[in-house]
Amino acid sequence: MKKKFNAFTLKQLKARDDWNEWNESIFKQLNQYHDQNTFGEPQKLPKGANLLSLCWIYLIKLGCLTKKARCVCNGSPRMRGTVTLAETYASALEQTGARCFWAAAAINNYIVLGADASNAFAEAPPPKAPLYVRIDDNYKRWYKHKFPESKPLPDDYVLRVKKALQGHPESPRLWATLIDKIIRNLNLQPCTHEPNLYYTDNYNNSGKKVLFL
């Protein structure tokens, strides 16, 4: 996993010579959300609806030096008093499970491949209670660029969140439920004592033995 460093604020980025590159990274993130249908059309907030703010994390990845702008919502405990929550538990990989995976891979002389899911949470369904987020300056700037013929967005408009969004307490469980179903459809089954370690001796009906962590 690539380590990350050099976190910035938006104010700091706007004062940098490479601000245009950071702005492109912001637009890239919002374009990905647009392609994933993460947000609904800008609208007024329905009465009594759950509302959170958007938060941006700006950093440079160590090694590749990629400028990364990540958009999440502020689901901190301080904000949760205004948000209705459903079940939030999601299993997390423990060190013992990881060690079992690598030991089994070594004993069986398996080839190990790694992969990452881009904007993973946004592939999962939204929280149980309808959620809205405040429109911020980054979104307004992107919206004007994406839809140049549109009128400026009013300050009091919000976005309906149509997918799981990182930062909301339910999102890890929503993603875990989705990916578990996908993995099981490939004929992989979780181990009894480590639900994040899957095994099959007939991967996707190919007759191959596969471990999946």
PDB file of C-alpha atoms in Angstrom, residues 8 29 36 42 50 72 78 154 175:
ATOM      1  CA  PHE A   8      -2.912  20.455   2.888  1.00  0.00           C
ATOM      2  CA  GLN A  29     -12.878  13.197  -7.883  1.00  0.00           C
ATOM      3  CA  GLN A  36     -21.061   6.687 -10.348  1.00  0.00           C
ATOM      4  CA  PRO A  42     -28.948  20.242  -6.549  1.00  0.00           C
ATOM      5  CA  ASN A  50     -30.435  14.284   7.470  1.00  0.00           C
ATOM      6  CA  VAL A  72     -15.974  12.562   1.999  1.00  0.00           C
ATOM      7  CA  ARG A  78     -20.111  15.615  16.938  1.00  0.00           C
ATOM      8  CA  PRO A 154     -27.922  28.977  -4.706  1.00  0.00           C
ATOM      9  CA  TRP A 175     -19.559  -1.672   1.208  1.00  0.00           C
TER      10      TRP A 175
END
